[in-house]
Amino acid sequence: MPAAALIAAALLPGATGTAQAADPAPSVTRIADTQLDSRAIYFVSYDGLVNNNSFQKNGLLTYRGHQYAAWYTTDRTAVLARRALGATSWQTARLPHRLTVDDSHNVISMGLSRVDGRLHINMDSHSDGFFYVKSVAGLLDDPAGHAWNTGQFGSVQTSLDGLALTDRFTYPQFVATPEGRLQLSYRVGISGNGRNALAEYDGTKWTALGEWSGSTGTYTSEHGSSTARNMYLHGIDYGVDGRLHAFYTWREQSNAVMCDGGGITNHDTGYVYSADRGRTWRNAAGTRVGTTGGADTVGVGAADTVVDPLGPDHSLMNQESQATDSAGLPHAIISYVPGRFGRCTTDYVADRTANGRAFHLFRNAAGTWRKTEIPVPLNSSQRTRLVLDRYDNAYAVMPYGRIVAASRTSGYGDWRTVFDGSGLDAFGEVVVDDTRVAQDGVLSFMYQRKSTGTTPSPLRVVDFRLPS
């Protein structure tokens, strides 16, 4: 669909919920920019940085008036930091672990278990073993009563307190359940042949819930077929409705499905949700399409799970971004090279940088999926993050820290630049604090300044006040 038609579709009646005319337009006001590390580790791998892959969940998070950050410093040591909201300085604690390999996939992810106030850290893995640390109980509940140092954290483990998951582990994403338990989403296997799985922590122990996506079956494009794949999540998040939402793309193992080997085999945007804490999965219409730990996992042919069909010839990005609004409705950012620039990408990075565009996709209250092209070129091969403010205005944090926004009242048809990234000198992707906006109305993200080769560079956090 042409961009003009997409925008027009987004403006149709019913495109939004019950927004009021008095709701303020989206806006950002920069209020702070603080330094975490003057010499953070820097190397470009898979076109990204290990400290700033935007799919980290969470590299930056907020809880009970304090913000927490995680990264690798120049000597490869994993570092954790905290600050009171509004403070300009950070307290740091070094963990007894060093990054094992120069691979930007080996990110640090943090999670919190509200049932016991612990901070959990999973790090340094790409299709191999992982490293896990958790804090003492109550550390996050009572920051003033706990010093911030290495002694607040237990030993580094290669299991979850004895629970061994897989020796082909990648993409840890922590998500807190509405009851305060903590779940860990991860991939079993490798790119092009892997499955998504879940584990759960109840405050006493970790339990493996099992795999919930499948890698088998046949996918056929106009060019050829593939018999193995993996589901790449755009995220996994609980909404106000208590549902666990997940957008995703598929990546095929065989290049036979593409028009040219220089592209990427990602195709289609899918969506499923779980109403029982990740045990079973349903499509948007409510039909069950998979069971976690069962034989009927969500596969490439699962009924009515594709919400935006796209073949593998457009360099569709995996692991982009998602959010849920105040009514529990799902939103996502996807990006690819539109057909008006040609129907066969031959160089994934170059073509996305030259002609890639991001799109906002959401399901309205009437159950209709709507999609709008964001009229700002990516100028990058990398990912964009989505944030919704208290009025459900949408903010897309693009590569280099640029922020574009659209209002709920317009049906998300009025996208415009609200911050052009001036002064940041950011490398590319940024790590957004998905947890902070709801707590104090601030959009906060971590970025690393451009460098060359393996020369360390400053790692910083910038804060923007959103409409209150």
Short mmCIF file of C-alpha atoms in Angstrom, two decimals:
data_model
loop_
_atom_site.label_atom_id
_atom_site.label_comp_id
_atom_site.label_asym_id
_atom_site.label_seq_id
_atom_site.Cartn_x
_atom_site.Cartn_y
_atom_site.Cartn_z
CA MET A 1 0.00 0.00 0.00
CA PRO A 2 1.44 3.46 -0.87
CA ALA A 3 2.47 5.73 1.99
CA ALA A 4 -0.35 8.20 1.30
CA ALA A 5 -2.91 5.41 1.46
CA LEU A 6 -1.40 4.09 4.67
CA ILE A 7 -1.63 7.51 6.28
CA ALA A 8 -5.18 7.92 5.07
CA ALA A 9 -6.06 4.53 6.52
CA ALA A 10 -4.68 5.55 9.86
CA LEU A 11 -6.98 8.57 9.87
CA LEU A 12 -10.18 6.60 9.35
CA PRO A 13 -12.77 6.65 12.13
CA GLY A 14 -12.08 3.98 14.72
CA ALA A 15 -8.32 4.13 14.27
CA THR A 16 -7.88 4.94 17.93
CA GLY A 17 -9.59 4.37 21.22
CA THR A 18 -11.31 7.11 23.23
CA ALA A 19 -8.74 9.90 23.05
CA GLN A 20 -9.99 13.29 24.13
CA ALA A 21 -9.58 16.42 22.00
CA ALA A 22 -7.89 18.11 24.96
CA ASP A 23 -5.05 15.59 25.02
CA PRO A 24 -1.72 17.36 24.45
CA ALA A 25 0.29 16.79 21.31
CA PRO A 26 3.49 14.76 21.59
CA SER A 27 6.56 16.77 22.58
CA VAL A 28 9.96 16.26 24.19
CA THR A 29 12.02 18.59 26.37
CA ARG A 30 15.60 17.54 27.06
CA ILE A 31 16.19 17.83 30.81
CA ALA A 32 19.44 15.92 31.44
CA ASP A 33 22.35 14.13 29.79
CA THR A 34 24.60 12.22 32.19
CA GLN A 35 27.69 10.11 31.71
CA LEU A 36 27.89 6.46 32.73
CA ASP A 37 31.39 5.72 31.50
CA SER A 38 34.02 7.82 29.71
CA ARG A 39 35.64 4.68 28.26
CA ALA A 40 33.03 2.03 27.46
CA ILE A 41 34.08 -0.88 25.27
CA TYR A 42 33.66 -0.17 21.56
CA PHE A 43 33.75 -2.51 18.58
CA VAL A 44 31.34 -2.83 15.68
CA SER A 45 30.00 -6.34 15.16
CA TYR A 46 26.96 -7.31 13.06
CA ASP A 47 26.68 -3.56 12.41
CA GLY A 48 26.03 -2.87 16.11
CA LEU A 49 27.59 -2.24 19.53
CA VAL A 50 27.38 -4.67 22.44
CA ASN A 51 26.35 -1.85 24.82
CA ASN A 52 23.68 -0.42 22.54
CA ASN A 53 21.68 -3.12 20.83
CA SER A 54 18.17 -1.77 21.10
CA PHE A 55 16.63 -5.22 21.67
CA GLN A 56 18.22 -5.42 25.15
CA LYS A 57 15.54 -5.98 27.75
CA ASN A 58 16.56 -4.33 29.85
CA GLY A 59 19.88 -2.50 29.55
CA LEU A 60 18.24 0.41 31.37
CA LEU A 61 15.32 0.18 33.81
CA THR A 62 13.55 2.16 36.54
CA TYR A 63 11.94 0.98 39.77
CA ARG A 64 10.83 2.77 42.95
CA GLY A 65 12.51 6.08 42.24
CA HIS A 66 15.84 4.68 41.03
CA GLN A 67 17.23 3.95 37.58
CA TYR A 68 19.62 1.08 36.80
CA ALA A 69 22.04 0.60 33.89
CA ALA A 70 24.33 -2.19 32.68
CA TRP A 71 27.27 -2.23 30.25
CA TYR A 72 30.81 -3.45 29.57
CA THR A 73 33.64 -1.01 30.31
CA THR A 74 36.95 -0.71 28.46
CA ASP A 75 38.60 -3.73 30.15
CA ARG A 76 35.54 -5.87 29.24
CA THR A 77 34.21 -5.98 32.83
CA ALA A 78 30.43 -6.00 33.28
CA VAL A 79 29.35 -2.91 35.23
CA LEU A 80 26.04 -2.08 36.93
CA ALA A 81 25.02 1.43 37.98
CA ARG A 82 22.17 3.13 39.80
CA ARG A 83 21.00 6.65 40.50
CA ALA A 84 18.03 8.31 42.13
CA LEU A 85 15.76 9.78 39.47
CA GLY A 86 16.87 13.32 38.77
CA ALA A 87 20.41 12.76 40.05
CA THR A 88 23.29 13.68 37.75
CA SER A 89 25.78 11.11 39.03
CA TRP A 90 25.69 7.32 39.08
CA GLN A 91 26.96 4.78 41.59
CA THR A 92 28.76 1.86 39.93
CA ALA A 93 29.49 -1.75 40.86
CA ARG A 94 31.77 -4.06 38.89
CA LEU A 95 30.72 -7.69 38.48
CA PRO A 96 33.32 -10.49 38.48
CA HIS A 97 32.79 -11.21 34.80
CA ARG A 98 34.45 -10.06 31.58
CA LEU A 99 33.00 -10.16 28.08
CA THR A 100 34.28 -13.34 26.45
CA VAL A 101 34.19 -12.39 22.76
CA ASP A 102 33.83 -9.35 20.48
CA ASP A 103 30.23 -10.08 19.48
CA SER A 104 27.55 -7.40 19.72
CA HIS A 105 24.88 -10.04 20.41
CA ASN A 106 26.43 -10.71 23.84
CA VAL A 107 24.43 -7.99 25.56
CA ILE A 108 23.63 -7.53 29.25
CA SER A 109 19.94 -7.75 30.19
CA MET A 110 18.43 -6.91 33.57
CA GLY A 111 15.16 -7.91 35.19
CA LEU A 112 13.47 -7.38 38.54
CA SER A 113 11.42 -9.79 40.60
CA ARG A 114 8.97 -7.75 42.65
CA VAL A 115 8.16 -10.79 44.80
CA ASP A 116 11.55 -10.46 46.53
CA GLY A 117 13.05 -7.16 45.32
CA ARG A 118 16.00 -8.74 43.51
CA LEU A 119 17.83 -7.53 40.42
CA HIS A 120 18.65 -10.31 37.92
CA ILE A 121 21.35 -10.09 35.23
CA ASN A 122 21.87 -12.35 32.21
CA MET A 123 24.82 -11.63 29.92
CA ASP A 124 27.40 -12.60 27.35
CA SER A 125 25.80 -15.22 25.14
CA HIS A 126 25.28 -15.87 21.43
CA SER A 127 24.19 -19.41 20.65
CA ASP A 128 26.22 -20.81 23.54
CA GLY A 129 26.14 -20.80 27.35
CA PHE A 130 25.09 -17.76 29.39
CA PHE A 131 26.24 -16.03 32.59
CA TYR A 132 23.74 -15.17 35.33
CA VAL A 133 23.90 -13.12 38.53
CA LYS A 134 21.21 -12.04 40.98
CA SER A 135 21.29 -9.53 43.81
CA VAL A 136 20.44 -9.96 47.44
CA ALA A 137 16.74 -9.87 48.28
CA GLY A 138 15.27 -6.41 48.84
CA LEU A 139 18.01 -4.50 47.01
CA LEU A 140 15.51 -2.79 44.72
CA ASP A 141 12.84 -2.33 47.40
CA ASP A 142 15.11 -0.36 49.74
CA PRO A 143 17.91 1.40 47.82
CA ALA A 144 18.71 3.70 50.73
CA GLY A 145 19.21 0.73 53.01
CA HIS A 146 21.62 -1.08 50.72
CA ALA A 147 25.07 0.01 49.65
CA TRP A 148 25.79 -0.29 45.93
CA ASN A 149 28.79 -2.56 45.51
CA THR A 150 29.84 -5.98 44.22
CA GLY A 151 28.97 -7.55 47.56
CA GLN A 152 25.24 -7.02 46.88
CA PHE A 153 25.42 -9.59 44.10
CA GLY A 154 25.97 -13.32 44.24
CA SER A 155 28.50 -15.33 42.33
CA VAL A 156 28.42 -15.58 38.55
CA GLN A 157 26.60 -18.75 37.45
CA THR A 158 26.24 -20.62 34.17
CA SER A 159 22.73 -21.75 35.09
CA LEU A 160 19.66 -20.21 36.71
CA ASP A 161 20.39 -21.28 40.29
CA GLY A 162 21.06 -24.79 39.04
CA LEU A 163 18.46 -24.85 36.27
CA ALA A 164 20.32 -25.59 33.03
CA LEU A 165 18.37 -24.33 30.02
CA THR A 166 20.34 -24.98 26.82
CA ASP A 167 23.89 -24.77 25.48
CA ARG A 168 22.51 -22.78 22.51
CA PHE A 169 21.16 -19.72 24.36
CA THR A 170 20.65 -16.21 22.89
CA TYR A 171 18.58 -13.04 23.36
CA PRO A 172 17.64 -12.96 27.06
CA GLN A 173 14.62 -10.78 27.75
CA PHE A 174 13.26 -10.43 31.28
CA VAL A 175 9.60 -9.57 31.79
CA ALA A 176 7.75 -9.18 35.10
CA THR A 177 4.33 -10.80 35.43
CA PRO A 178 1.41 -8.81 36.87
CA GLU A 179 1.81 -10.81 40.12
CA GLY A 180 5.46 -9.82 40.45
CA ARG A 181 7.09 -13.04 39.31
CA LEU A 182 9.88 -12.79 36.74
CA GLN A 183 9.99 -14.54 33.39
CA LEU A 184 12.96 -15.00 31.08
CA SER A 185 12.43 -15.26 27.34
CA TYR A 186 15.27 -16.69 25.27
CA ARG A 187 16.08 -18.47 22.02
CA VAL A 188 17.14 -22.11 21.88
CA GLY A 189 19.23 -22.98 18.82
CA ILE A 190 20.72 -20.71 16.19
CA SER A 191 19.71 -18.07 13.68
CA GLY A 192 17.56 -19.71 11.02
CA ASN A 193 16.92 -22.79 13.15
CA GLY A 194 15.76 -21.91 16.66
CA ARG A 195 12.81 -21.81 19.05
CA ASN A 196 11.64 -19.31 21.64
CA ALA A 197 11.30 -20.53 25.21
CA LEU A 198 10.33 -19.26 28.66
CA ALA A 199 11.52 -19.80 32.24
CA GLU A 200 9.89 -18.39 35.38
CA TYR A 201 11.13 -17.29 38.82
CA ASP A 202 8.64 -17.25 41.71
CA GLY A 203 10.89 -15.79 44.39
CA THR A 204 12.14 -19.20 45.46
CA LYS A 205 13.26 -21.05 42.35
CA TRP A 206 13.46 -20.97 38.56
CA THR A 207 11.28 -23.33 36.50
CA ALA A 208 11.59 -24.05 32.78
CA LEU A 209 8.20 -23.57 31.10
CA GLY A 210 9.47 -24.84 27.76
CA GLU A 211 9.60 -23.84 24.11
CA TRP A 212 6.64 -22.09 22.51
CA SER A 213 7.65 -21.36 18.91
CA GLY A 214 8.51 -23.95 16.28
CA SER A 215 11.27 -24.13 13.68
CA THR A 216 9.96 -26.86 11.35
CA GLY A 217 7.63 -26.88 8.35
CA THR A 218 8.04 -25.53 4.84
CA TYR A 219 7.97 -21.89 3.79
CA THR A 220 7.89 -21.17 0.07
CA SER A 221 8.44 -17.85 -1.68
CA GLU A 222 8.37 -17.12 -5.41
CA HIS A 223 12.08 -18.03 -5.47
CA GLY A 224 12.27 -21.27 -3.51
CA SER A 225 11.63 -23.05 -0.22
CA SER A 226 13.07 -23.40 3.27
CA THR A 227 12.38 -26.09 5.87
CA ALA A 228 13.91 -24.47 8.99
CA ARG A 229 13.67 -21.04 10.61
CA ASN A 230 13.46 -19.10 13.84
CA MET A 231 10.99 -16.57 15.22
CA TYR A 232 12.63 -13.24 16.08
CA LEU A 233 10.67 -11.37 18.75
CA HIS A 234 10.07 -7.62 18.54
CA GLY A 235 9.50 -7.89 22.28
CA ILE A 236 7.47 -9.68 24.92
CA ASP A 237 5.43 -7.46 27.25
CA TYR A 238 2.46 -7.57 29.59
CA GLY A 239 -0.26 -5.04 28.90
CA VAL A 240 -2.80 -3.51 31.28
CA ASP A 241 -5.13 -6.30 30.19
CA GLY A 242 -2.80 -8.89 31.75
CA ARG A 243 -2.02 -10.38 28.36
CA LEU A 244 1.51 -11.22 27.28
CA HIS A 245 1.96 -9.67 23.82
CA ALA A 246 4.53 -10.63 21.17
CA PHE A 247 5.17 -9.30 17.67
CA TYR A 248 7.74 -11.15 15.58
CA THR A 249 9.28 -11.85 12.19
CA TRP A 250 10.44 -15.16 10.73
CA ARG A 251 13.98 -15.82 9.48
CA GLU A 252 14.45 -18.70 7.08
CA GLN A 253 17.56 -20.87 7.15
CA SER A 254 17.77 -21.30 3.37
CA ASN A 255 18.77 -18.39 1.12
CA ALA A 256 16.77 -20.06 -1.65
CA VAL A 257 13.75 -17.99 -0.63
CA MET A 258 15.46 -14.69 -1.59
CA CYS A 259 15.91 -12.95 -4.91
CA ASP A 260 19.59 -12.24 -4.08
CA GLY A 261 22.05 -13.63 -1.55
CA GLY A 262 23.00 -10.16 -0.37
CA GLY A 263 19.62 -9.64 1.27
CA ILE A 264 18.22 -11.22 4.41
CA THR A 265 15.66 -14.02 4.75
CA ASN A 266 13.35 -12.23 7.21
CA HIS A 267 9.68 -12.18 6.17
CA ASP A 268 6.24 -11.26 7.49
CA THR A 269 5.23 -9.59 10.74
CA GLY A 270 3.25 -11.83 13.07
CA TYR A 271 1.45 -11.30 16.36
CA VAL A 272 0.28 -13.60 19.16
CA TYR A 273 -0.72 -13.13 22.78
CA SER A 274 -1.06 -15.25 25.90
CA ALA A 275 -3.80 -14.76 28.48
CA ASP A 276 -2.38 -17.34 30.91
CA ARG A 277 1.13 -16.04 31.61
CA GLY A 278 2.75 -17.60 28.56
CA ARG A 279 1.34 -21.10 28.83
CA THR A 280 -0.82 -20.99 25.70
CA TRP A 281 -0.77 -18.62 22.70
CA ARG A 282 -3.57 -17.15 20.60
CA ASN A 283 -3.84 -15.09 17.45
CA ALA A 284 -5.44 -11.65 17.52
CA ALA A 285 -8.90 -13.19 16.98
CA GLY A 286 -8.47 -15.34 20.10
CA THR A 287 -7.91 -18.70 18.41
CA ARG A 288 -5.36 -20.88 20.18
CA VAL A 289 -2.32 -21.43 17.96
CA GLY A 290 0.29 -22.87 20.32
CA THR A 291 1.17 -24.29 23.73
CA THR A 292 4.37 -23.65 25.67
CA GLY A 293 6.19 -26.91 26.35
CA GLY A 294 3.79 -28.85 24.13
CA ALA A 295 3.90 -30.38 20.68
CA ASP A 296 1.71 -27.64 19.16
CA THR A 297 4.11 -24.68 19.29
CA VAL A 298 3.52 -21.53 17.21
CA GLY A 299 4.79 -22.33 13.73
CA VAL A 300 5.27 -20.48 10.46
CA GLY A 301 1.88 -21.69 9.24
CA ALA A 302 -0.09 -20.91 12.42
CA ALA A 303 -3.58 -19.71 11.53
CA ASP A 304 -4.08 -15.98 11.03
CA THR A 305 -0.96 -14.95 12.91
CA VAL A 306 0.55 -12.84 10.09
CA VAL A 307 -0.65 -9.27 10.53
CA ASP A 308 1.57 -7.59 7.92
CA PRO A 309 2.65 -9.90 5.09
CA LEU A 310 5.98 -9.18 3.39
CA GLY A 311 8.27 -11.44 1.40
CA PRO A 312 12.00 -11.86 2.08
CA ASP A 313 13.19 -9.49 -0.70
CA HIS A 314 12.88 -6.21 1.26
CA SER A 315 15.44 -6.56 4.09
CA LEU A 316 12.80 -6.58 6.82
CA MET A 317 14.42 -5.93 10.22
CA ASN A 318 14.14 -8.49 13.02
CA GLN A 319 13.77 -7.63 16.73
CA GLU A 320 12.51 -4.12 16.14
CA SER A 321 10.10 -2.80 18.78
CA GLN A 322 6.66 -3.06 20.35
CA ALA A 323 4.49 -1.49 23.07
CA THR A 324 0.95 -1.73 24.43
CA ASP A 325 -1.25 1.31 25.05
CA SER A 326 -3.50 2.31 27.95
CA ALA A 327 -6.29 0.11 26.60
CA GLY A 328 -4.02 -2.91 26.20
CA LEU A 329 -3.90 -2.58 22.41
CA PRO A 330 -0.67 -3.72 20.71
CA HIS A 331 1.61 -1.42 18.68
CA ALA A 332 4.84 -2.18 16.81
CA ILE A 333 7.54 -0.56 14.72
CA ILE A 334 8.72 -2.48 11.66
CA SER A 335 11.19 -1.38 8.99
CA TYR A 336 12.22 -2.49 5.53
CA VAL A 337 12.93 -1.22 2.01
CA PRO A 338 9.54 -0.40 0.41
CA GLY A 339 8.75 -1.71 -3.07
CA ARG A 340 8.90 1.75 -4.62
CA PHE A 341 12.70 1.51 -4.23
CA GLY A 342 12.79 -1.85 -6.01
CA ARG A 343 11.60 -5.34 -5.26
CA CYS A 344 14.94 -7.02 -4.63
CA THR A 345 17.48 -5.82 -2.08
CA THR A 346 20.96 -7.01 -2.99
CA ASP A 347 22.98 -5.54 -0.11
CA TYR A 348 21.19 -5.65 3.25
CA VAL A 349 23.14 -2.84 4.97
CA ALA A 350 23.57 -0.54 1.97
CA ASP A 351 19.97 -0.85 0.78
CA ARG A 352 18.45 -0.29 4.22
CA THR A 353 20.74 2.71 4.78
CA ALA A 354 19.85 4.22 1.41
CA ASN A 355 16.12 3.43 1.25
CA GLY A 356 14.92 1.86 4.51
CA ARG A 357 11.75 3.24 6.10
CA ALA A 358 10.06 2.58 9.44
CA PHE A 359 6.34 1.91 9.82
CA HIS A 360 3.99 2.13 12.80
CA LEU A 361 1.60 -0.84 13.01
CA PHE A 362 -1.21 -1.13 15.57
CA ARG A 363 -4.52 -2.82 16.24
CA ASN A 364 -7.37 -0.43 16.99
CA ALA A 365 -10.32 -0.90 19.33
CA ALA A 366 -12.41 -2.28 16.45
CA GLY A 367 -9.88 -5.03 15.90
CA THR A 368 -8.47 -3.63 12.65
CA TRP A 369 -4.73 -3.53 11.96
CA ARG A 370 -3.53 -0.14 10.70
CA LYS A 371 -0.12 0.82 9.37
CA THR A 372 1.48 4.20 8.66
CA GLU A 373 4.84 4.94 7.11
CA ILE A 374 6.96 7.26 9.23
CA PRO A 375 8.05 9.97 6.74
CA VAL A 376 11.65 10.18 7.98
CA PRO A 377 14.35 8.07 6.25
CA LEU A 378 16.26 5.65 8.46
CA ASN A 379 19.66 6.63 6.99
CA SER A 380 20.86 3.52 8.79
CA SER A 381 20.56 -0.26 8.67
CA GLN A 382 19.61 -0.31 12.34
CA ARG A 383 16.55 -0.46 14.58
CA THR A 384 13.97 2.01 15.92
CA ARG A 385 12.38 1.87 19.40
CA LEU A 386 8.72 2.63 20.18
CA VAL A 387 7.48 4.44 23.30
CA LEU A 388 3.92 5.52 24.20
CA ASP A 389 3.27 8.37 26.65
CA ARG A 390 0.42 8.61 29.16
CA TYR A 391 -1.88 9.94 26.40
CA ASP A 392 -0.88 7.12 24.03
CA ASN A 393 1.01 9.50 21.79
CA ALA A 394 3.69 7.49 19.97
CA TYR A 395 7.43 8.25 19.92
CA ALA A 396 9.83 6.42 17.60
CA VAL A 397 13.44 6.70 18.77
CA MET A 398 15.35 6.21 15.54
CA PRO A 399 19.04 5.48 14.93
CA TYR A 400 21.39 8.24 16.13
CA GLY A 401 18.90 9.21 18.86
CA ARG A 402 16.48 11.05 16.59
CA ILE A 403 12.91 11.15 17.93
CA VAL A 404 9.83 11.37 15.73
CA ALA A 405 6.33 11.40 17.17
CA ALA A 406 2.65 11.14 16.26
CA SER A 407 -0.51 11.88 18.22
CA ARG A 408 -3.17 9.43 19.18
CA THR A 409 -5.86 11.98 18.32
CA SER A 410 -4.73 12.06 14.68
CA GLY A 411 -4.85 8.28 14.39
CA TYR A 412 -1.03 8.36 14.28
CA GLY A 413 -1.07 10.13 10.93
CA ASP A 414 0.90 13.26 11.87
CA TRP A 415 4.45 11.92 12.37
CA ARG A 416 7.06 14.67 12.73
CA THR A 417 10.57 15.10 14.10
CA VAL A 418 10.61 16.39 17.68
CA PHE A 419 14.36 15.90 18.34
CA ASP A 420 16.96 15.62 15.59
CA GLY A 421 19.72 14.05 17.68
CA SER A 422 21.75 17.25 17.84
CA GLY A 423 24.77 17.07 20.11
CA LEU A 424 24.54 13.36 20.88
CA ASP A 425 27.01 12.04 18.27
CA ALA A 426 25.38 8.64 18.85
CA PHE A 427 26.68 5.59 16.99
CA GLY A 428 23.32 4.17 15.91
CA GLU A 429 20.86 2.17 18.00
CA VAL A 430 19.98 3.31 21.50
CA VAL A 431 18.71 1.43 24.56
CA VAL A 432 15.38 2.86 25.75
CA ASP A 433 14.19 2.59 29.34
CA ASP A 434 10.76 1.06 28.64
CA THR A 435 9.88 1.13 32.34
CA ARG A 436 10.43 4.79 33.15
CA VAL A 437 7.79 6.67 31.15
CA ALA A 438 4.90 5.31 33.22
CA GLN A 439 6.67 6.16 36.50
CA ASP A 440 7.64 9.80 36.02
CA GLY A 441 6.80 10.79 32.44
CA VAL A 442 10.40 10.82 31.23
CA LEU A 443 11.74 9.20 28.07
CA SER A 444 15.26 8.04 28.90
CA PHE A 445 17.73 6.25 26.67
CA MET A 446 21.34 5.10 26.77
CA TYR A 447 23.59 5.88 23.83
CA GLN A 448 27.27 5.50 22.96
CA ARG A 449 29.24 8.11 21.09
CA LYS A 450 30.80 7.28 17.73
CA SER A 451 34.37 6.06 17.69
CA THR A 452 36.66 4.18 15.30
CA GLY A 453 38.08 0.69 15.39
CA THR A 454 38.20 -0.48 19.01
CA THR A 455 38.83 2.91 20.64
CA PRO A 456 36.62 3.21 23.77
CA SER A 457 34.04 5.99 23.81
CA PRO A 458 31.66 7.69 26.27
CA LEU A 459 28.44 5.93 27.24
CA ARG A 460 25.67 8.30 28.33
CA VAL A 461 21.99 8.51 29.30
CA VAL A 462 19.80 11.35 28.01
CA ASP A 463 16.39 12.24 29.51
CA PHE A 464 13.40 13.98 27.89
CA ARG A 465 10.30 15.23 29.66
CA LEU A 466 7.07 14.11 27.92
CA PRO A 467 3.61 15.76 28.22
CA SER A 468 2.22 15.47 31.75
#
